PDB file of C-alpha atoms in Angstrom:
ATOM      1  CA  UNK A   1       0.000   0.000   0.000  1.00  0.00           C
ATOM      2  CA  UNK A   2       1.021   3.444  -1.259  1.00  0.00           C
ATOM      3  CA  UNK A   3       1.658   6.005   1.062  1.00  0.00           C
ATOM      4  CA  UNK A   4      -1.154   8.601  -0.555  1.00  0.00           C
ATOM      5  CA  UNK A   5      -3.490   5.309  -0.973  1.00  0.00           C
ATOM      6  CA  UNK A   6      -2.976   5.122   3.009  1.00  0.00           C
ATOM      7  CA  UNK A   7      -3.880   8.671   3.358  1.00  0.00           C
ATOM      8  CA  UNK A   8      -6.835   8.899   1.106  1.00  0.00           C
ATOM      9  CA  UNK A   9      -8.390   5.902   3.161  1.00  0.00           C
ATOM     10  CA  UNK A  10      -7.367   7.481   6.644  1.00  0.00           C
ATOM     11  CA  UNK A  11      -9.030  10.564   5.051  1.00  0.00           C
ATOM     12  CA  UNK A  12     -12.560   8.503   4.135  1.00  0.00           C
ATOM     13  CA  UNK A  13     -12.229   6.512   6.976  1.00  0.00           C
ATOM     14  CA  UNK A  14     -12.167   9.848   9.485  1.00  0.00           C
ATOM     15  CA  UNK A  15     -14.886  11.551   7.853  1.00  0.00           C
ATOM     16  CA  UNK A  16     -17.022   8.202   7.628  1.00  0.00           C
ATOM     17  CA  UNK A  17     -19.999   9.358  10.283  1.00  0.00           C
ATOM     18  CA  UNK A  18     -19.688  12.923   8.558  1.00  0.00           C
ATOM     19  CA  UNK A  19     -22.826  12.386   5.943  1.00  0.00           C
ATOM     20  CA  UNK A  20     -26.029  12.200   8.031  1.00  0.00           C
ATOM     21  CA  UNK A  21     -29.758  12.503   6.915  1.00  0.00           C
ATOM     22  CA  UNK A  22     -31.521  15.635   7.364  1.00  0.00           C
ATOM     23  CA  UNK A  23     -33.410  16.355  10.472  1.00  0.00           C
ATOM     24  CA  UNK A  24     -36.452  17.029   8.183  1.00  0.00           C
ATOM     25  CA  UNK A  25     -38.100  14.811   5.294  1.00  0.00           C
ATOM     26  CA  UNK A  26     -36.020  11.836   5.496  1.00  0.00           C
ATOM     27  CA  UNK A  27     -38.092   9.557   3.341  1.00  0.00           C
ATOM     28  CA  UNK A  28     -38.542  12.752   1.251  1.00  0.00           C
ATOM     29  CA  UNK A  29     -38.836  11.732  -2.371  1.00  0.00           C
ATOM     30  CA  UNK A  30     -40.133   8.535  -4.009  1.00  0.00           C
ATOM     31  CA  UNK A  31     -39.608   8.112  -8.005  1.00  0.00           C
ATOM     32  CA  UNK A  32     -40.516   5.862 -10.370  1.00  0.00           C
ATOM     33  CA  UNK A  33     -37.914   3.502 -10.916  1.00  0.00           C
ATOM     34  CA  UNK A  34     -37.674   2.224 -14.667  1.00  0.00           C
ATOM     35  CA  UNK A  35     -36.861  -1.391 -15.205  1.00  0.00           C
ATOM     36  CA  UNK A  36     -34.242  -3.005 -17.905  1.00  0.00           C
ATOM     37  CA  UNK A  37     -35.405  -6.709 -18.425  1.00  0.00           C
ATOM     38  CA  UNK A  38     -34.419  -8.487 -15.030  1.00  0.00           C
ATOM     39  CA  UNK A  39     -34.196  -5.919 -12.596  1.00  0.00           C
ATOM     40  CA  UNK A  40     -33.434  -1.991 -11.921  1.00  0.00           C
ATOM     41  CA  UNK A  41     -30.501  -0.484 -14.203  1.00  0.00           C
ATOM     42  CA  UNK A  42     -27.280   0.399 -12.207  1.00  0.00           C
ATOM     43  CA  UNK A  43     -24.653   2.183 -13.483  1.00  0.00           C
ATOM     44  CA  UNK A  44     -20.641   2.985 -12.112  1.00  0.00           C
ATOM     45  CA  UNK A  45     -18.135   5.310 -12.315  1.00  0.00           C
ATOM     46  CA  UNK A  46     -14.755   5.362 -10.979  1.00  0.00           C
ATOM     47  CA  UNK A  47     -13.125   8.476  -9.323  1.00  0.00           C
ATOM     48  CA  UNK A  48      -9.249   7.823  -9.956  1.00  0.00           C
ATOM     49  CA  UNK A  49      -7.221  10.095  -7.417  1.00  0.00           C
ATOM     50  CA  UNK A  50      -3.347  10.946  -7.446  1.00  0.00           C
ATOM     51  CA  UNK A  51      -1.204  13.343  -5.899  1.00  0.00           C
ATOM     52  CA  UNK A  52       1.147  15.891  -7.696  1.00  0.00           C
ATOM     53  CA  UNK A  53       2.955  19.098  -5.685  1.00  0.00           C
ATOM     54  CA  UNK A  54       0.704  18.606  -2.373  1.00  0.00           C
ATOM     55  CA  UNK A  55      -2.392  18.648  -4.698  1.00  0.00           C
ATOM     56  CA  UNK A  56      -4.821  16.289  -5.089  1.00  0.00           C
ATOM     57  CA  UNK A  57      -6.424  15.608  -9.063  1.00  0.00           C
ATOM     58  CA  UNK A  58      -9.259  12.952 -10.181  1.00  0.00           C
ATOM     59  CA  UNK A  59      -9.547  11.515 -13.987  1.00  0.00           C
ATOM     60  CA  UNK A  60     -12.437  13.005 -16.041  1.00  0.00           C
ATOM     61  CA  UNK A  61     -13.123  12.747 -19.796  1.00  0.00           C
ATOM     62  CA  UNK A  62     -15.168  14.677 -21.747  1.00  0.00           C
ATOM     63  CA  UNK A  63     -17.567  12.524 -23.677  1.00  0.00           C
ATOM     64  CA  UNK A  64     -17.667  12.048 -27.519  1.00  0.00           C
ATOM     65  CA  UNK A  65     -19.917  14.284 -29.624  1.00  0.00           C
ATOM     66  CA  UNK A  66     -21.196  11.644 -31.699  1.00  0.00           C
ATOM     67  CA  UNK A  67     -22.868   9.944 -28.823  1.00  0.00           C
ATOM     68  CA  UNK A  68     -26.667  10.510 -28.557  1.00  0.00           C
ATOM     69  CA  UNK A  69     -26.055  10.554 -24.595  1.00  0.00           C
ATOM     70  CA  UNK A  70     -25.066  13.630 -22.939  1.00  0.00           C
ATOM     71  CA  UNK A  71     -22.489  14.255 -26.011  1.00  0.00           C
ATOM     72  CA  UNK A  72     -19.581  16.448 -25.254  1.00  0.00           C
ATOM     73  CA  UNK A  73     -20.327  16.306 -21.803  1.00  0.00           C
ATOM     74  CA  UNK A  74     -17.998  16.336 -18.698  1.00  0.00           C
ATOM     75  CA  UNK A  75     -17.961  12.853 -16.966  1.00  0.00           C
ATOM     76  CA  UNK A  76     -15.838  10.439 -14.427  1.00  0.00           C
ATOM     77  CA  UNK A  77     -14.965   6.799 -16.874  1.00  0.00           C
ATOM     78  CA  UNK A  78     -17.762   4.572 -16.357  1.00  0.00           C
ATOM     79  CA  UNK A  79     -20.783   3.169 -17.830  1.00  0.00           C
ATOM     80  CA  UNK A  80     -24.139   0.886 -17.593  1.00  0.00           C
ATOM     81  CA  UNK A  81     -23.162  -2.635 -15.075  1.00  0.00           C
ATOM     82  CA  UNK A  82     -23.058  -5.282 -17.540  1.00  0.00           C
ATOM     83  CA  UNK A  83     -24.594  -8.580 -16.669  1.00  0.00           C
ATOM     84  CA  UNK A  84     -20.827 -10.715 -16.378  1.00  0.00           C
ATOM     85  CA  UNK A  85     -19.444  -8.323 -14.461  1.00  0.00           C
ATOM     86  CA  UNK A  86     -19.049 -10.155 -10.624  1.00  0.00           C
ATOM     87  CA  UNK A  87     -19.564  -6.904  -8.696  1.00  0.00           C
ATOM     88  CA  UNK A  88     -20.274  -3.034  -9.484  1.00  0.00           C
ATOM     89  CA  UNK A  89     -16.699  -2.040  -8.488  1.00  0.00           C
ATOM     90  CA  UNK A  90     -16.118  -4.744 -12.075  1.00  0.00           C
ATOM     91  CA  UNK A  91     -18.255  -2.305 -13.828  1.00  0.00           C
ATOM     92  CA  UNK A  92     -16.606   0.803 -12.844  1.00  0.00           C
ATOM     93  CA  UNK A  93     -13.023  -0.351 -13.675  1.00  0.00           C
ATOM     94  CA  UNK A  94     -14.254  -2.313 -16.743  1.00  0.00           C
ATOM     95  CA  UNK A  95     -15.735   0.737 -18.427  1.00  0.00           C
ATOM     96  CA  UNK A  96     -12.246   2.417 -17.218  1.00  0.00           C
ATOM     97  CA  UNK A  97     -10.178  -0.126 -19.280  1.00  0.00           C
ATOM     98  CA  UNK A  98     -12.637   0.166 -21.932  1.00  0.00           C
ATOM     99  CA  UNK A  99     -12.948   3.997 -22.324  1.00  0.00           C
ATOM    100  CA  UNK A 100      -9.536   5.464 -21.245  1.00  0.00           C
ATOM    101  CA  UNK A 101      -7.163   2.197 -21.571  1.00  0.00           C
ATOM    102  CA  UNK A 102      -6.721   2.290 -17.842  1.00  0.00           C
ATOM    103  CA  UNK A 103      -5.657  -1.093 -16.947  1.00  0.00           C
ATOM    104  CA  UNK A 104      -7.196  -1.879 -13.381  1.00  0.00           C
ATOM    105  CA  UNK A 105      -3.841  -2.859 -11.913  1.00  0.00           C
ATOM    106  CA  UNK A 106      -2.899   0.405 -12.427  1.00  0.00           C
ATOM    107  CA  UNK A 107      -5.683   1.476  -9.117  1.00  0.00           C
ATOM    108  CA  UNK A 108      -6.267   0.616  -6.241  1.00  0.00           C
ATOM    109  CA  UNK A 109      -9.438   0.743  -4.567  1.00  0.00           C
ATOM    110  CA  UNK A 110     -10.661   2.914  -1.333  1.00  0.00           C
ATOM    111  CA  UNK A 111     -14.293   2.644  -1.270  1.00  0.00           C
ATOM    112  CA  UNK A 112     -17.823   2.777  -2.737  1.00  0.00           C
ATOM    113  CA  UNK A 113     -19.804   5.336  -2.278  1.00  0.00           C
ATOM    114  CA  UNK A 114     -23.792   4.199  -1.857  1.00  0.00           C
ATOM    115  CA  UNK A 115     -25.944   4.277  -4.790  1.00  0.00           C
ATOM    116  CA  UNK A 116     -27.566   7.553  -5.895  1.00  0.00           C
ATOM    117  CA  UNK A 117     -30.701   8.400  -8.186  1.00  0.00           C
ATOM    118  CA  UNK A 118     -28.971   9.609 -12.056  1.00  0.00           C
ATOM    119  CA  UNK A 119     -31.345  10.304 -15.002  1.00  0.00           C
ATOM    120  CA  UNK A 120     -33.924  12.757 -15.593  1.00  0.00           C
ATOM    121  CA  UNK A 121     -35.874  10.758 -18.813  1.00  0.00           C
ATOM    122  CA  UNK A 122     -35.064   7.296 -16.735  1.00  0.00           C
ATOM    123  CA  UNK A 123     -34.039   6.461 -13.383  1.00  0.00           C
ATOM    124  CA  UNK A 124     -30.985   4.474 -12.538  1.00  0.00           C
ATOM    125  CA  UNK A 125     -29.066   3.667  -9.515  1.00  0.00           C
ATOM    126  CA  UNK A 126     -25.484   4.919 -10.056  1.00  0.00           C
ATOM    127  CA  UNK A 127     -22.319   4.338  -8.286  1.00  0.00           C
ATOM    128  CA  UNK A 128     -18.838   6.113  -7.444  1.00  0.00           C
ATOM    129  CA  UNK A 129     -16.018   3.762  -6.897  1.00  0.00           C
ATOM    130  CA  UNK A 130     -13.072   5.615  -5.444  1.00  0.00           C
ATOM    131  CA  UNK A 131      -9.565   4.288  -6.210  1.00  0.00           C
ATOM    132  CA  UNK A 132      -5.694   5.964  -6.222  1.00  0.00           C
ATOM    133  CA  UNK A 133      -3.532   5.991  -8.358  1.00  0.00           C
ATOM    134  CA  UNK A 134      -0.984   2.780  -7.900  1.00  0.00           C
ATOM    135  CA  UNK A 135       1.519   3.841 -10.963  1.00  0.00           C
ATOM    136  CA  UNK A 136       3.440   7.143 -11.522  1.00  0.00           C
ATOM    137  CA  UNK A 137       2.037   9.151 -14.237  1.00  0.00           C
ATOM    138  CA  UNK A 138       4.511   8.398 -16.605  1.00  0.00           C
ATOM    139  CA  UNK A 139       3.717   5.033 -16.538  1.00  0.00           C
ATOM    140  CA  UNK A 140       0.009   5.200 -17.672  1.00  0.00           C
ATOM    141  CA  UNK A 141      -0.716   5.024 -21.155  1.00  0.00           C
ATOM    142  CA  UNK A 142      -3.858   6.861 -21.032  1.00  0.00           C
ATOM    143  CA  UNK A 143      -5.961   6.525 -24.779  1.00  0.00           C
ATOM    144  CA  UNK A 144      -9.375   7.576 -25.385  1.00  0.00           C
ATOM    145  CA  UNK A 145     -11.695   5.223 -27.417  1.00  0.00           C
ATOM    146  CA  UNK A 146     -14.367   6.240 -29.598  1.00  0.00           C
ATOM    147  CA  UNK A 147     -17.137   7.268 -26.844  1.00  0.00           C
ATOM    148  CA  UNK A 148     -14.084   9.960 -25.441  1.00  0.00           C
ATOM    149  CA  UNK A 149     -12.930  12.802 -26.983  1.00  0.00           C
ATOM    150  CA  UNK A 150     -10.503  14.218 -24.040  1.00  0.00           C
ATOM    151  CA  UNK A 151      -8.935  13.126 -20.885  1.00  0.00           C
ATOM    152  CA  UNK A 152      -7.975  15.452 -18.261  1.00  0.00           C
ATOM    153  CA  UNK A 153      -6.985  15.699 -14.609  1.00  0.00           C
ATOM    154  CA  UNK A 154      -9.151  18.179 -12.339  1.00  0.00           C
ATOM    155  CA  UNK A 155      -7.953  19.566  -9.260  1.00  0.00           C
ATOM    156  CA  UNK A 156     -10.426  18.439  -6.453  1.00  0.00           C
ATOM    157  CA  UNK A 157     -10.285  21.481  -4.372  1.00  0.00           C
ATOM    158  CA  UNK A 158     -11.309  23.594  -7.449  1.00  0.00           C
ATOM    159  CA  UNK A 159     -15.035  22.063  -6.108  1.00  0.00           C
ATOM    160  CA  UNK A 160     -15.240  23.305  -2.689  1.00  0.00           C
ATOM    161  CA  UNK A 161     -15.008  27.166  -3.059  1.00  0.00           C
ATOM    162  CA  UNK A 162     -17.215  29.347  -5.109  1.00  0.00           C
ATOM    163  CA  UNK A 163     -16.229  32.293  -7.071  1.00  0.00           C
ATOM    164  CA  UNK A 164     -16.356  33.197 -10.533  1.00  0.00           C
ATOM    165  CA  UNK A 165     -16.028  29.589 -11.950  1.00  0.00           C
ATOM    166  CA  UNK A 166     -18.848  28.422  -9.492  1.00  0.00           C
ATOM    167  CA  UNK A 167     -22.728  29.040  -9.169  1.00  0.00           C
ATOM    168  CA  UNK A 168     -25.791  27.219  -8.722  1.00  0.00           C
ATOM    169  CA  UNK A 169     -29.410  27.284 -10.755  1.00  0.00           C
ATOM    170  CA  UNK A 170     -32.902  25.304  -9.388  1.00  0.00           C
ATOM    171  CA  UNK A 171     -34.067  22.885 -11.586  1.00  0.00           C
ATOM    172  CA  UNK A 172     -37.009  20.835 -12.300  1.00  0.00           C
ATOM    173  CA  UNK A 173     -36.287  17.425 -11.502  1.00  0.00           C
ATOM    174  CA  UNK A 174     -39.479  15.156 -11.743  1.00  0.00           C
ATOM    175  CA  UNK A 175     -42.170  16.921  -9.906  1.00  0.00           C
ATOM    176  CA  UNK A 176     -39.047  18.566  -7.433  1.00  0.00           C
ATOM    177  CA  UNK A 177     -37.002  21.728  -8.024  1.00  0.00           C
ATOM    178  CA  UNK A 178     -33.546  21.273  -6.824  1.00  0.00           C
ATOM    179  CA  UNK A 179     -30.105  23.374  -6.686  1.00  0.00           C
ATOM    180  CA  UNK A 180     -28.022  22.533  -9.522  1.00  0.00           C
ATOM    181  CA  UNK A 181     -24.151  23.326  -9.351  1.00  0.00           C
ATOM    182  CA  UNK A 182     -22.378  24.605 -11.905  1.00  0.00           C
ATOM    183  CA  UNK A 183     -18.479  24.504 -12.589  1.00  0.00           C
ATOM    184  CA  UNK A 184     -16.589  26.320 -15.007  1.00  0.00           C
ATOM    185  CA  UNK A 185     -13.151  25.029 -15.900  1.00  0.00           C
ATOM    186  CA  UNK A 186     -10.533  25.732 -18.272  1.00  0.00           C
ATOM    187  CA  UNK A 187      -8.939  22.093 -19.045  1.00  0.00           C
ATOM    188  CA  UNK A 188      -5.495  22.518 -20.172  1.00  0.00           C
ATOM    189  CA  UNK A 189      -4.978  21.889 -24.113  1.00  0.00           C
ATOM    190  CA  UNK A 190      -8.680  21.657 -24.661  1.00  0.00           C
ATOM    191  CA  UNK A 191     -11.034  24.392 -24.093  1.00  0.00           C
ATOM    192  CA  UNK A 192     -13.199  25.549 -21.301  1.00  0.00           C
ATOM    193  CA  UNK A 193     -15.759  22.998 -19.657  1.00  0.00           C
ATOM    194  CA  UNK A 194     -18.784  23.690 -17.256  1.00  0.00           C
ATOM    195  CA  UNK A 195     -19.205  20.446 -15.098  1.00  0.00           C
ATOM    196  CA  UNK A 196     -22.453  20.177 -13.161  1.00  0.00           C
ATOM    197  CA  UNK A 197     -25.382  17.819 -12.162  1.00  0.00           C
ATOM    198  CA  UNK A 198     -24.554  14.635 -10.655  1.00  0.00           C
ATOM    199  CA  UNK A 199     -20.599  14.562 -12.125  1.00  0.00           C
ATOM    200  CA  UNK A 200     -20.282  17.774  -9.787  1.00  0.00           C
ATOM    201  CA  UNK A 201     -21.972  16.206  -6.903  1.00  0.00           C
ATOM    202  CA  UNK A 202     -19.932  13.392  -7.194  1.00  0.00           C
ATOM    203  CA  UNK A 203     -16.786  15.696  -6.824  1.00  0.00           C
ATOM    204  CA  UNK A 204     -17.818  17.534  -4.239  1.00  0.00           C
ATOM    205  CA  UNK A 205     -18.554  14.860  -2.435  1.00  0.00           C
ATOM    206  CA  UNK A 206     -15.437  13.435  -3.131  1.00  0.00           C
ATOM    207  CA  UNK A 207     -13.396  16.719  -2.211  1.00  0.00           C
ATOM    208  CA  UNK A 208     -15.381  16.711   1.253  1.00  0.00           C
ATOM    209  CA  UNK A 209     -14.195  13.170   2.234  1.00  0.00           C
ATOM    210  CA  UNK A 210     -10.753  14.142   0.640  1.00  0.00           C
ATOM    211  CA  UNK A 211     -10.007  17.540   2.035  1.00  0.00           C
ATOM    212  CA  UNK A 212     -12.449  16.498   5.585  1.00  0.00           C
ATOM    213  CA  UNK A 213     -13.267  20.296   4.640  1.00  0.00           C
ATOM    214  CA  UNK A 214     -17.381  20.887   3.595  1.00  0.00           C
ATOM    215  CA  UNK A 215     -18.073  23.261   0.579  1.00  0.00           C
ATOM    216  CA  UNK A 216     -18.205  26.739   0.929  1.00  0.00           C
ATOM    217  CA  UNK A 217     -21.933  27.253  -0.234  1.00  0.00           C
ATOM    218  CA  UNK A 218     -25.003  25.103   0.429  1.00  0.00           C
ATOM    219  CA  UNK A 219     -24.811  21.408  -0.649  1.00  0.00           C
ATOM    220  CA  UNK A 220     -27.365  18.609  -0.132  1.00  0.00           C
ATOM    221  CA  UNK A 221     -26.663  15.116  -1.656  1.00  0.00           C
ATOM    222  CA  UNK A 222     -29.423  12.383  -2.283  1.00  0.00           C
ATOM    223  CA  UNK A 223     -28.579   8.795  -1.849  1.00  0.00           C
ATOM    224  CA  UNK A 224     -31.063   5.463  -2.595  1.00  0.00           C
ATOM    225  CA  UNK A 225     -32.321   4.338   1.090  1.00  0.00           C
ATOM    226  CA  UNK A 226     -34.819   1.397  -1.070  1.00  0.00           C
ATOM    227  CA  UNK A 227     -35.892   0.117  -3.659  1.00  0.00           C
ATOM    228  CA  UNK A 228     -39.601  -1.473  -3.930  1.00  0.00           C
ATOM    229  CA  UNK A 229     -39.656  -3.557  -6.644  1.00  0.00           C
ATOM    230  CA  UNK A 230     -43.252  -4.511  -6.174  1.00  0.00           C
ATOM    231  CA  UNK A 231     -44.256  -1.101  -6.495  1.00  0.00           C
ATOM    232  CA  UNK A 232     -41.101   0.418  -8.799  1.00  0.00           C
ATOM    233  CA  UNK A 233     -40.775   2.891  -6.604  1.00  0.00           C
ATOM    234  CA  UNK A 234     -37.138   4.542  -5.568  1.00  0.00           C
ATOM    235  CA  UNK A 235     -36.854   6.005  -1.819  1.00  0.00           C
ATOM    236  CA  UNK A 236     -34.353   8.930  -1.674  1.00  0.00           C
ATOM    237  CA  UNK A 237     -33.094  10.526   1.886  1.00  0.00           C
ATOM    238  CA  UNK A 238     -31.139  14.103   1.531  1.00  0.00           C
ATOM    239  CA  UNK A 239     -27.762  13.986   3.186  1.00  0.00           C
ATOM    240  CA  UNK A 240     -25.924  16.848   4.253  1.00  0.00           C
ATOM    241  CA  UNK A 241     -22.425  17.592   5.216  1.00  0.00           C
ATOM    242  CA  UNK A 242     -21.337  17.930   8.615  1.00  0.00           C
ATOM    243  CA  UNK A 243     -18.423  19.881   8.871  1.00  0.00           C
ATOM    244  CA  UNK A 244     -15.458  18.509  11.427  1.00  0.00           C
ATOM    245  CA  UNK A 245     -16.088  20.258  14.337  1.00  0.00           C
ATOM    246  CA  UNK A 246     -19.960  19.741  14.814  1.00  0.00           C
ATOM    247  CA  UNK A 247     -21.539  16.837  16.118  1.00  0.00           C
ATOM    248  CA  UNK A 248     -21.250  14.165  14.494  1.00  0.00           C
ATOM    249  CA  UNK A 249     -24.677  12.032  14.415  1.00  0.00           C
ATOM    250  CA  UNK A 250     -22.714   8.492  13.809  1.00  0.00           C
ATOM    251  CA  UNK A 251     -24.701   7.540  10.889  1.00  0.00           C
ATOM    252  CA  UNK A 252     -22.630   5.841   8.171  1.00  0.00           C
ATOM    253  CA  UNK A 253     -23.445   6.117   4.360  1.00  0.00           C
ATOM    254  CA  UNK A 254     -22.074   2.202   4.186  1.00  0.00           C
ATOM    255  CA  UNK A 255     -20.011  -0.523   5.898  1.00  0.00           C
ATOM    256  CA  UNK A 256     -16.884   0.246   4.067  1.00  0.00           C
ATOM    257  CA  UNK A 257     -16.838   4.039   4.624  1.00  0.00           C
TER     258      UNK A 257
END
């Protein structure tokens, strides 16, 4: 084990109790939860982290135009759980190997995060597998197929601080309105992004567990408590972020955080 893999679990492991529900509404939203054939569709992405001059970047890609999905969009690797893989954490790192050429002995994996409602014309459970970086840099040979146009490291703290590059819309979202963030970057040799919706989430979130430092402007996150298959409905609770000093309410978001 890496000395920065060591620290990035010490890091998740001491802010483990640090999501809690909120106080209010915690069986807050049910949706409609669209089936594929034998059960509910899941999805994973993987969050690869490394270290570089005290600073801590994650993997993204931008997507390929040509896809009818969310073309040219900012996004961590990943894709839709395909029925031989053994586990999600297969998924994530499959989909990795597939989309960026990262081979998966090139990571190692911290934890994943519980499964949270993606999709606005379907609903799918999706989830963030968090791994380090087990190679130097030099030693990756990083390749986009045809589904990825650009690859690109992101500074994680550029996601807890607001500022120019940061604000935040409310959006319809089913029959809810909630606050959207939105991220402008300027990715080296490419041109600038704006990453937002759950890809943002899913890096501040990250950054939080990271840093063990909360954003600096209002954040709530929405895992899956259940799923009722006999009904298809999805039960979301709203988490928020308790910062270090406060109380901590010793709820866990999942046995290996």
């Amino acid at each position: 084990m890496s000395v920065f893999h060591k620290q990035i679990c010490d890091a998740f492991e001491k802010c483990s109790g640090s999501l809690s529900p909120m106080e209010e509404n915690k069986e807050l939203i049910y949706l409609p939860m669209l089936f594929n054939g034998d059960g509910q569709k899941r999805a994973a992405v993987l969050c690869v982290l490394r270290e570089e001059n005290d600073e801590i970047f994650a993997l993204m890609t931008i997507r390929s135009n040509q896809l009818l999905r969310h073309p040219g969009e900012p996004c961590f690797p990943g894709g839709m759980e395909d029925k031989m893989d053994k586990s999600i954490e297969e998924t994530a790192l499959r989909e990795a190997e597939e989309e960026v050429n990262l081979n998966r002995n090139e990571v190692q994996i911290v934890t994943t995060f519980p499964p949270c409602v993606s999709g606005f014309a379907e609903i799918l459970q999706c989830f963030l597998v968090v791994c380090t970086l087990s190679v130097t840099l030099d030693q990756l040979n990083l390749k986009p197929n045809n589904e990825v146009e650009h690859i690109y490291w992101i500074p994680l703290k550029f996601f807890l601080s607001t500022g120019p590059h940061h604000w935040q819309e409310n959006l319809p979202f089913r029959d809810l309105h909630i606050t959207c963030n939105f991220f402008r970057y300027p990715v080296p040799n490419y041109k600038q992004i704006v990453i937002w919706g759950l890809t943002a989430k899913l890096c501040m979130l990250t950054a939080y567990f990271v840093y063990s430092q909360a954003p600096s402007f209002p954040f709530t996150h929405f895992i899956i408590n259940s799923l009722n298959t006999e009904s298809s409905k999805i039960v979301l609770s709203p988490l928020r972020l308790v910062s270090s000093f406060e109380t901590i309410s010793g709820n866990k978001t999942n046995s290996k955080l």
